[in-house]
Short mmCIF file of C-alpha atoms and ligand atoms in Angstrom, two decimals:
data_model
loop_
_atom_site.label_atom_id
_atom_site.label_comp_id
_atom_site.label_asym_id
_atom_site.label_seq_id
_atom_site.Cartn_x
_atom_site.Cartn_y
_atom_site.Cartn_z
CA UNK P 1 0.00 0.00 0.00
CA UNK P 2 1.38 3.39 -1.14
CA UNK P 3 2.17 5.38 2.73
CA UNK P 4 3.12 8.81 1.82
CA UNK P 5 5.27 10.56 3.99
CA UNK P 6 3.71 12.63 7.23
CA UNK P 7 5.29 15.60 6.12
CA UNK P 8 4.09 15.90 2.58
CA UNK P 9 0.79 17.17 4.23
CA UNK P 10 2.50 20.64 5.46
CA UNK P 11 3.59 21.08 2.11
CA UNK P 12 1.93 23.84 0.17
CA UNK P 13 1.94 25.24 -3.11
CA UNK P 14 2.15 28.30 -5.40
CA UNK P 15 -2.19 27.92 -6.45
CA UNK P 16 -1.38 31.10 -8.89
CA UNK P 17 -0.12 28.26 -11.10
CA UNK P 18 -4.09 26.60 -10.84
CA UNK P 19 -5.70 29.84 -11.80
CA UNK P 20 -3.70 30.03 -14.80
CA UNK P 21 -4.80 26.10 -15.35
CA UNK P 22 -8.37 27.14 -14.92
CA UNK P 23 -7.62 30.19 -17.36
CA UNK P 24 -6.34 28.34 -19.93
CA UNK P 25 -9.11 25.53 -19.84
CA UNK P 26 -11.56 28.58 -20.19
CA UNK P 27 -9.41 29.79 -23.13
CA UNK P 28 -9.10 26.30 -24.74
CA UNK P 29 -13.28 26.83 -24.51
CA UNK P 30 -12.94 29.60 -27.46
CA UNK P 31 -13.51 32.42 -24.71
CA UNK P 32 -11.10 35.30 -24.45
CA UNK P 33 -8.82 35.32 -21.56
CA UNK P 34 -7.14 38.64 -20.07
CA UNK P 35 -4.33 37.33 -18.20
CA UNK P 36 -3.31 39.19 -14.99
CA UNK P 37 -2.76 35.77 -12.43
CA UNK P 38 0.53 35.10 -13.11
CA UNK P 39 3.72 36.68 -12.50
CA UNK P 40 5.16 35.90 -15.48
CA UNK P 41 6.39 38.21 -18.61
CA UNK P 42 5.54 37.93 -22.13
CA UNK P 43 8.24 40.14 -23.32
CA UNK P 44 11.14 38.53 -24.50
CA UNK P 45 14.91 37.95 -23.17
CA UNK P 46 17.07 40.37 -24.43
CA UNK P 47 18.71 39.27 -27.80
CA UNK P 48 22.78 39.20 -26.41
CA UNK P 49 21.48 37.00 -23.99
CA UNK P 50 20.37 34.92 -25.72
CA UNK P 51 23.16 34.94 -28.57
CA UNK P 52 25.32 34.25 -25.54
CA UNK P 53 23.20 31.22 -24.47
CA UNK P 54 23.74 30.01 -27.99
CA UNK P 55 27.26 30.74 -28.14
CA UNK P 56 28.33 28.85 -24.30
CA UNK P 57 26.63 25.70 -25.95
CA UNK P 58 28.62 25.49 -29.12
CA UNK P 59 31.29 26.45 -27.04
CA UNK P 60 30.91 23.17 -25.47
CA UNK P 61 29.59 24.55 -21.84
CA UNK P 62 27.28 21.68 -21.74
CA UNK P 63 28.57 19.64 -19.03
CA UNK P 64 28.81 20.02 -15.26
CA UNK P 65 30.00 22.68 -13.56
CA UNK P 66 31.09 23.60 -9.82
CA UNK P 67 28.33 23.68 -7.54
CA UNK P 68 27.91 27.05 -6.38
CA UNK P 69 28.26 28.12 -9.39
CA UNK P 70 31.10 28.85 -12.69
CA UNK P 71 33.55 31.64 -10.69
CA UNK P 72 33.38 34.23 -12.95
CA UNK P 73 29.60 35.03 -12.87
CA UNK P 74 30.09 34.45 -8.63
CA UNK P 75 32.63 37.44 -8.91
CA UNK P 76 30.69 39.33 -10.95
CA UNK P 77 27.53 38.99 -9.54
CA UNK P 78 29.01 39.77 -6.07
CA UNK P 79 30.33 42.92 -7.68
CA UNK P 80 27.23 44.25 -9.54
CA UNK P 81 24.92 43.29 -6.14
CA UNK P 82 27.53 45.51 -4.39
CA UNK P 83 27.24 48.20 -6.38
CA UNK P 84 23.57 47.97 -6.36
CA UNK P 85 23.34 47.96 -2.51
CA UNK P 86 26.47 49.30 -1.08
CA UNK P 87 27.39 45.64 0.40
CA UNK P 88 30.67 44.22 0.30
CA UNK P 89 30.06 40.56 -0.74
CA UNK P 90 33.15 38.41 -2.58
CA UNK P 91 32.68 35.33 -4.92
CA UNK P 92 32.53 33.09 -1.66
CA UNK P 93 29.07 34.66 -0.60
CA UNK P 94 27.20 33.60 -3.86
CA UNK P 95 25.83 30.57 -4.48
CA UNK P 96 24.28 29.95 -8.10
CA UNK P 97 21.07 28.86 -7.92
CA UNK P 98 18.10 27.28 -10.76
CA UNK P 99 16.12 30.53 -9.65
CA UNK P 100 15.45 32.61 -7.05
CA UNK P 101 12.88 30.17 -5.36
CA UNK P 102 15.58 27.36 -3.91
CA UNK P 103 17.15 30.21 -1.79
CA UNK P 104 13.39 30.02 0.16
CA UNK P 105 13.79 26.42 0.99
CA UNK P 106 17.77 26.38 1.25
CA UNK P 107 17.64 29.35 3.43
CA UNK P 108 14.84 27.66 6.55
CA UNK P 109 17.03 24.27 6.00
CA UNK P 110 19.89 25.39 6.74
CA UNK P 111 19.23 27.85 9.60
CA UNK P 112 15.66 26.10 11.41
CA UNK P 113 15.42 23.92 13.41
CA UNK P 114 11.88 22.02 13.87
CA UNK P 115 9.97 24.11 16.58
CA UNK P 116 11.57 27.22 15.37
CA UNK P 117 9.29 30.36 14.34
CA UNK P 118 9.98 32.09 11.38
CA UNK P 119 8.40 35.43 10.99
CA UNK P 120 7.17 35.57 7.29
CA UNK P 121 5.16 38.28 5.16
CA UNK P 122 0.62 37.46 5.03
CA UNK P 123 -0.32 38.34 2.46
CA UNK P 124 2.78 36.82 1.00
CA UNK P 125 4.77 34.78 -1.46
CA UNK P 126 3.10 31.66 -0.32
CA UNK P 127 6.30 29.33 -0.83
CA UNK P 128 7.25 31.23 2.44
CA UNK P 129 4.35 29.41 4.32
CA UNK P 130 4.82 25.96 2.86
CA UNK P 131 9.09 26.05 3.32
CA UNK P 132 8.62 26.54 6.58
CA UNK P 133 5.71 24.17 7.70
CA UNK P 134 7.19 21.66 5.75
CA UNK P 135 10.45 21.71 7.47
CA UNK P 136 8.77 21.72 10.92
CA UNK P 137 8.64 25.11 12.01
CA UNK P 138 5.90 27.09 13.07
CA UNK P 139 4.89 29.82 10.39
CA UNK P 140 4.04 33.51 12.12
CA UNK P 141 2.98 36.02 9.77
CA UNK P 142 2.77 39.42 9.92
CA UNK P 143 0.96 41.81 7.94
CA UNK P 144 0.92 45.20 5.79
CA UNK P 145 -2.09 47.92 5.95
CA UNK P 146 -3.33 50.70 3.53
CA UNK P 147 -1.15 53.95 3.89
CA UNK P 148 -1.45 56.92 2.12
CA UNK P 149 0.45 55.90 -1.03
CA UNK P 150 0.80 52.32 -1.01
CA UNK P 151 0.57 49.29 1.76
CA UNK P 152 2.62 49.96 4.62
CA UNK P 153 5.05 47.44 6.98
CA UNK P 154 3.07 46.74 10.05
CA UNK P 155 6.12 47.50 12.21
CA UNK P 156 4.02 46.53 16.14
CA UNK P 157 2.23 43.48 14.93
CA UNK P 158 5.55 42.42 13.80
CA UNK P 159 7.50 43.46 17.02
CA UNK P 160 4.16 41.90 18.95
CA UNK P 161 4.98 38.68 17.06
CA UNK P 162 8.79 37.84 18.47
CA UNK P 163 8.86 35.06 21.16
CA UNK P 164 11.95 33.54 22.21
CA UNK P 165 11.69 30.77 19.95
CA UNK P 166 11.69 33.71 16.69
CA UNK P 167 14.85 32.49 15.17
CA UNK P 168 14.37 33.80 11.09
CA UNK P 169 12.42 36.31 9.77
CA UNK P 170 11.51 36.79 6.02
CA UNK P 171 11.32 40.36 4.66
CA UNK P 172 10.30 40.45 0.99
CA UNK P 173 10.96 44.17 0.34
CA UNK P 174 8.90 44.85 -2.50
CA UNK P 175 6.76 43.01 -1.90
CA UNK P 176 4.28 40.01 -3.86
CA UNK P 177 1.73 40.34 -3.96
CA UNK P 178 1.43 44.61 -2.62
CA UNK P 179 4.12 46.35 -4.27
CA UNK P 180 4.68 47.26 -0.77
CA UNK P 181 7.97 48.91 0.22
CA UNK P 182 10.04 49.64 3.63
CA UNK P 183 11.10 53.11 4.37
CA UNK P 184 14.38 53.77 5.15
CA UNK P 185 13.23 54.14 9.23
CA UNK P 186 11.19 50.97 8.55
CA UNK P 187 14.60 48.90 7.35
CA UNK P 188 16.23 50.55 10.27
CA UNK P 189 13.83 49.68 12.59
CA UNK P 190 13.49 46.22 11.06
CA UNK P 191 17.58 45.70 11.35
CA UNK P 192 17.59 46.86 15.18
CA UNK P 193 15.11 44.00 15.92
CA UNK P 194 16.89 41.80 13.89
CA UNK P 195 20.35 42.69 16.01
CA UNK P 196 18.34 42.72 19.51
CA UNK P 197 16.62 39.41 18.68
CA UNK P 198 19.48 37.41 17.35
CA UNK P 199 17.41 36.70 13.97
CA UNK P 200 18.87 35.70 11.09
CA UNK P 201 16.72 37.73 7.67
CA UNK P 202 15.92 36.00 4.24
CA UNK P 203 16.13 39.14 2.06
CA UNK P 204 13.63 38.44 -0.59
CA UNK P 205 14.68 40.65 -3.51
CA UNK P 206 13.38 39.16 -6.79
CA UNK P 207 11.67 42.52 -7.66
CA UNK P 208 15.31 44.85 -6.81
CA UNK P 209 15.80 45.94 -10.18
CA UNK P 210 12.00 46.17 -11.50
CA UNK P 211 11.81 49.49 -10.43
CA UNK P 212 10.10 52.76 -12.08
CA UNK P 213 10.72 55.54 -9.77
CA UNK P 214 13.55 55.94 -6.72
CA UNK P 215 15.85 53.52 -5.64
CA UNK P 216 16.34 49.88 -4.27
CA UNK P 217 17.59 49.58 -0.90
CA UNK P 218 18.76 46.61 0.48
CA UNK P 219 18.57 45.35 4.41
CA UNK P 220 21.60 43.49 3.80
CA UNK P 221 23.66 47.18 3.73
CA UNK P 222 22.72 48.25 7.09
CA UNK P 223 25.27 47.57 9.19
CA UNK P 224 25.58 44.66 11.17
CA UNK P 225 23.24 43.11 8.74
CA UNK P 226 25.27 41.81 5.56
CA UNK P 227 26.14 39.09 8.39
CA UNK P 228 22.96 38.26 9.42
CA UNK P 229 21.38 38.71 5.76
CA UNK P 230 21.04 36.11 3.01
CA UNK P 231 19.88 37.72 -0.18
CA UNK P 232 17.44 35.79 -2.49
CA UNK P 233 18.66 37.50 -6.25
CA UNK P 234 17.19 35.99 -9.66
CA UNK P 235 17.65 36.85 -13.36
CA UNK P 236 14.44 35.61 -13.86
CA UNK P 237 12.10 39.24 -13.60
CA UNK P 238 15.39 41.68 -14.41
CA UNK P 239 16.27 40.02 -17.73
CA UNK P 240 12.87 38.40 -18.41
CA UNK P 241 14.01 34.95 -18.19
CA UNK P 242 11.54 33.34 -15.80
CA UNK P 243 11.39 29.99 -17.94
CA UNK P 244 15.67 29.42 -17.90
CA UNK P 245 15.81 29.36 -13.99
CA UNK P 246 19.16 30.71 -13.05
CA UNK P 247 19.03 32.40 -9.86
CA UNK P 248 21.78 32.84 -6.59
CA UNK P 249 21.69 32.93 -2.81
CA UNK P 250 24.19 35.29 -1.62
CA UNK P 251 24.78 35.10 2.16
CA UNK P 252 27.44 35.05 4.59
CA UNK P 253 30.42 32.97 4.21
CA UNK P 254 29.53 30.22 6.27
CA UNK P 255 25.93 30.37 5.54
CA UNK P 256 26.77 29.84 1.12
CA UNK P 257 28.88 27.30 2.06
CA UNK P 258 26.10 25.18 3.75
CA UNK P 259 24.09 25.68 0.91
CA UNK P 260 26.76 25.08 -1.49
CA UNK P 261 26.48 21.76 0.16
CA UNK P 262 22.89 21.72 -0.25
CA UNK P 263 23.35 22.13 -4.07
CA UNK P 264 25.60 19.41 -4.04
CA UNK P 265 22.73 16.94 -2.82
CA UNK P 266 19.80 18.81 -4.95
CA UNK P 267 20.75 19.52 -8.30
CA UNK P 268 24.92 18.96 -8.34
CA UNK P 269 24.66 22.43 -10.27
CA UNK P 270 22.94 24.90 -12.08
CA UNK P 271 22.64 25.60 -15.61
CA UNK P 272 26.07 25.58 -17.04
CA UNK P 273 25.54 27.75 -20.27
CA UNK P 274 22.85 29.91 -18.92
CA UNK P 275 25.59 31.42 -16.74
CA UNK P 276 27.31 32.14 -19.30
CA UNK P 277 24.63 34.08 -20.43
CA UNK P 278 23.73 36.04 -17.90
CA UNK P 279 27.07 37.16 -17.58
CA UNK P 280 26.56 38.92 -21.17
CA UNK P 281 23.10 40.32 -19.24
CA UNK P 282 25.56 41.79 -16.46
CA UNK P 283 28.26 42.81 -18.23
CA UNK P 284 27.14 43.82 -21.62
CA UNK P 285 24.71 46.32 -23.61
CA UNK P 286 21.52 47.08 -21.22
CA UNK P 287 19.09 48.79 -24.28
CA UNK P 288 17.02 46.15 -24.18
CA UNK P 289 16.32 45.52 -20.66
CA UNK P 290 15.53 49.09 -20.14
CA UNK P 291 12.88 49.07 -22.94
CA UNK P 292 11.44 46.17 -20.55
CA UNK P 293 11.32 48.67 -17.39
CA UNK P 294 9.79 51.33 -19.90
CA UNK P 295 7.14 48.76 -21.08
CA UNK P 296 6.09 47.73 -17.68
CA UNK P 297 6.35 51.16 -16.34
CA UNK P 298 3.12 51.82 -19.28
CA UNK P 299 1.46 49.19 -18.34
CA UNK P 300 1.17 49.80 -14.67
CA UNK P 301 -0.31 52.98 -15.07
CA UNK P 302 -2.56 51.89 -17.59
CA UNK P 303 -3.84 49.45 -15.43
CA UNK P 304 -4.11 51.92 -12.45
CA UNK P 305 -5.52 54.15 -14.12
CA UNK P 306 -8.28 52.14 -15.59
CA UNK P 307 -8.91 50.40 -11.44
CA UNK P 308 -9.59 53.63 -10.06
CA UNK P 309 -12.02 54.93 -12.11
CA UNK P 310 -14.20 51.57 -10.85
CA UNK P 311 -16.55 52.36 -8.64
CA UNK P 312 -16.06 50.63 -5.79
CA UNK P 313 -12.40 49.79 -6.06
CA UNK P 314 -8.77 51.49 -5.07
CA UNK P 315 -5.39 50.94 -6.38
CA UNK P 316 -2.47 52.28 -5.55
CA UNK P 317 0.78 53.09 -7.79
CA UNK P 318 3.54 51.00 -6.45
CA UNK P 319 7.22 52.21 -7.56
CA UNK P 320 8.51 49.02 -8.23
CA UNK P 321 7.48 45.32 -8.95
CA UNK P 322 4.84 44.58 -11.73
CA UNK P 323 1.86 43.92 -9.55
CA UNK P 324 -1.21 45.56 -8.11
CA UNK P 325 -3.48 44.59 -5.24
CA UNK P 326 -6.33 46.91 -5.58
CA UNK P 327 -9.13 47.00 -3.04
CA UNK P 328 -12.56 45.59 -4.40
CA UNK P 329 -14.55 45.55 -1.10
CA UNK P 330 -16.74 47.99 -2.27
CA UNK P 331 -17.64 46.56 -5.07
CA UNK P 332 -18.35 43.06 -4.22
CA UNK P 333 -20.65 44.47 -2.00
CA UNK P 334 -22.31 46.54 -4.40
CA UNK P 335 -22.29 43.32 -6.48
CA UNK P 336 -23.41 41.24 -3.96
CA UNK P 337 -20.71 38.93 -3.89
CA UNK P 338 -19.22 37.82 -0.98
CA UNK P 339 -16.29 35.15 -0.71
CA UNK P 340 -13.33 35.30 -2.83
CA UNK P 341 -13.62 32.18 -5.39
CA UNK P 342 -17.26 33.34 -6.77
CA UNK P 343 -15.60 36.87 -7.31
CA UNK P 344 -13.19 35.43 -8.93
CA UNK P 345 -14.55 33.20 -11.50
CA UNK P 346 -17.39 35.31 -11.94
CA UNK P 347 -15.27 37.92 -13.40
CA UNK P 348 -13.55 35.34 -15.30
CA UNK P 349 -16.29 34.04 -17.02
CA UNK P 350 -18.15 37.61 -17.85
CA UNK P 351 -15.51 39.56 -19.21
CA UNK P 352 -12.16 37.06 -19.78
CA UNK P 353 -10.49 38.82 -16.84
CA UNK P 354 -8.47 36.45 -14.97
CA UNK P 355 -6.74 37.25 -11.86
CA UNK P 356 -5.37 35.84 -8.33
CA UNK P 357 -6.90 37.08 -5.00
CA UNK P 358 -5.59 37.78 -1.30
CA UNK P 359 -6.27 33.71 -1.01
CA UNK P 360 -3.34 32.86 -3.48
CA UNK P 361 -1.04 34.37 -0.81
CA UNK P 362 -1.00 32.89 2.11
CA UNK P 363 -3.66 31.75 5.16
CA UNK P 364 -6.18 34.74 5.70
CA UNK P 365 -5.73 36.37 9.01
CA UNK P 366 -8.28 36.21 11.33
CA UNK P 367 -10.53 39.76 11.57
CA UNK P 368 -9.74 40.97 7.54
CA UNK P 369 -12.51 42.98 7.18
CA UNK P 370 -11.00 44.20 3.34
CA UNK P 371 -10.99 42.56 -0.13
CA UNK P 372 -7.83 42.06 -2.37
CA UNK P 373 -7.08 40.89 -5.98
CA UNK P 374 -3.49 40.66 -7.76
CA UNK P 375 -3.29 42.14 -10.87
CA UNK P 376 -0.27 40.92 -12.41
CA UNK P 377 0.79 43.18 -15.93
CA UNK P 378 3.85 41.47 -16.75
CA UNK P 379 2.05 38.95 -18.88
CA UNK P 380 -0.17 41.33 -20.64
CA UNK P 381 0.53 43.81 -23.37
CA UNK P 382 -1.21 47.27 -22.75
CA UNK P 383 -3.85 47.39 -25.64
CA UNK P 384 -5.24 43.84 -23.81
CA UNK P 385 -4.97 45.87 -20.17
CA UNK P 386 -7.30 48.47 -21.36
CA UNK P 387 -9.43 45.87 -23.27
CA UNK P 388 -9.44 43.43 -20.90
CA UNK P 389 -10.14 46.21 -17.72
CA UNK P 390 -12.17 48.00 -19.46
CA UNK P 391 -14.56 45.29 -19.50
CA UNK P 392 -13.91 44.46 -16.22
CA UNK P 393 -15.13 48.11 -15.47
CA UNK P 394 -18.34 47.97 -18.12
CA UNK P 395 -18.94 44.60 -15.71
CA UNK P 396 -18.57 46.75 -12.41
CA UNK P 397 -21.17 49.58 -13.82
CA UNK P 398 -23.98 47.06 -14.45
C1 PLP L 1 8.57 37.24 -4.01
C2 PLP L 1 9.11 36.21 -4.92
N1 PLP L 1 10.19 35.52 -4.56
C3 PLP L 1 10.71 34.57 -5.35
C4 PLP L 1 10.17 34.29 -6.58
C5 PLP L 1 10.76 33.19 -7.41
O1 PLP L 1 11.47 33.65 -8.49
P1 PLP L 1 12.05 32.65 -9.55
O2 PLP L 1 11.05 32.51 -10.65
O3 PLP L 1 13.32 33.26 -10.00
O4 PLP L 1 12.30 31.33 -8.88
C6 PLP L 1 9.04 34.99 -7.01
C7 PLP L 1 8.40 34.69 -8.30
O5 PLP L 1 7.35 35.09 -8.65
C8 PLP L 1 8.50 35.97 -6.15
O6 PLP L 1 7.41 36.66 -6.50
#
């Protein structure tokens, strides 16, 4: 009789990827589909990466390489992430990784221990949630609320949440699914707890360099904290590569080598030529991924635009990231709707808009009293946004 291990019931899962099944099986019905639930891009990967993809394999960069990763993209990775965030890694505190994802589970296995509570981000990348309930540990969220301008780090529900057994906290500074951001005080405030506390911080950065206005600031470069840091980077959103999975965990010393060794027992290594190639996307002409900032930059406001003139709904204008989380409470009241999933596909199957809610990102808190949806625009071009909302909004007047 098949006995499936205990554990494999505290795993969870990334259910953005079963809207998008649902989507397509809609789509595969002859309906039009608006695509805003997933968090992937439909623009292509700049061209001298990809020549240089080409290139490494006739060059014969088809067979293993070291583990953490071929030295010359660890050097210059550590360089350009330096330069980015006024850090002061070396080659020896990046680890190559297929993605940005592995750091999640690498990071709680090599620093929890079962019984351990990890402070993670609700609403949230829910691979946060499942890493750390599959591993044993006890998953404590804290959350963001509406500011002004955009969501804002609840700073006392998070200092309300240490216990002695808070060992790790995960900060995904901005943010999935909000396009939330910390202040400068907030990072400060965050690093001072982290120093007081003894915590050791999964810096989730995938969105650093998808930025329109301002500038990325990294935890990691407050001091005392590059030690206590380890820095989830991918080349999947920056050079629009989500599909080649090259990634790196870049942490202290000590900390890359133990997941070095992790690597070793996962996947050997990653991606021999892709490395090559995304040392062409470091080092060489940027044109290209610029245009991809200046595309998403349209689309966002597009989109905003178009979700505040709903009655019934807000939206902020996040800086950076490519995702909104507007506020539909009023109108699912006004449309008499009122859980999540009928929402959902409702609006799916009378106008083609298909999008994620608050319940794709981890457990709902007790006492929400507000409604959320993701609108993803990476995976939309803008003529479809205004089509595809401004049905959505013709829906929302009836
Ligand atoms: C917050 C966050 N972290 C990590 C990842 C994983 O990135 P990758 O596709 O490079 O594994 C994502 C992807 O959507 C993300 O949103």
């Amino acid at each position: 009789m098949l006995k499936i291990a205990d554990r494999m019931s505290r795993l969870g899962s990334e259910t953005a990827f079963a809207v998008s099944a649902e989507a397509a099986a809609f789509a595969k019905e002859g309906n039009k589909v608006y695509p805003f639930h997933l968090g992937d891009i439909n623009l292509p990967t700049p061209k001298n990466i990809v020549d240089a993809a080409f290139k490494a394999i006739r060059d014969g960069k088809t067979g293993y390489c070291p583990n953490s990763g071929i030295p010359q993209l660890r050097e210059l990775l550590a360089k350009d992430v330096n330069e980015a965030r006024g850090t002061h890694y070396a080659m020896e505190n990046v680890v190559i990784q297929p993605g940005g994802k592995p750091t999640i589970g690498k990071f709680i296995m090599a620093l929890m221990n079962p019984g351990d509570e990890v402070l993670y981000p609700n609403p949230g990348y829910p691979i946060y949630e499942s890493q750390i309930e599959f591993n044993g540990g006890k998953a404590v969220p804290y959350t963001y609320y509406e500011g002004k301008e955009n969501f804002e780090f609840d700073m006392d529900g998070l200092v309300k949440s240490i216990t002695p057994k808070t060992r790790l906290l995960v900060l995904n500074d901005l943010q999935n699914p909000m396009g939330a951001e910390c202040s400068k005080k907030e990072l400060e405030k965050i690093a001072e707890l982290a120093l007081k506390y003894d915590l050791y911080v999964l810096c989730d950065e995938a969105y650093f360099d998808i930025r329109y206005e301002g500038r990325s600031k990294s935890l990691a470069s407050l001091p005392g904290m590059e030690e206590r840091s380890v820095i989830l980077y991918t080349f999947s959103k920056k050079f629009a590569m989500t599909g080649w999975r090259l990634g790196a965990t870049i942490a202290p010393k000590e900390i890359a080598t133990l997941i070095g060794k992790i690597n070793v027992n996962d996947e050997s290594c990653s991606n021999h030529f892709i490395q090559y190639a995304v040392l062409e996307g470091l080092a060489g002409d940027q044109t290209e991924v610029k245009k991809i900032l200046g595309i998403l930059k349209e689309r966002r406001d597009a989109a905003v635009d178009i979700m505040n003139s709903i009655d019934g709904v807000t939206c902020f204008r996040p800086n950076a990231t490519f995702y909104l989380f507007p506020n539909v409470t009023g109108l699912m009241k006004r449309k008499g709707i009122a859980d999540y999933d009928t929402f959902r596909k409702t609006v799916l199957h009378e106008t083609g808009v298909s999008f994620c809610t608050r319940l794709h990102f981890g457990r709902p808190l007790p006492n929400e009293k507000n409604f959320y949806i993701r609108l993803a625009y990476s995976g939309i071009n803008i003529d479809q946004i205004k089509e595809g909302l401004g049905k959505f909004k013709a829906w929302a007047a009836k």
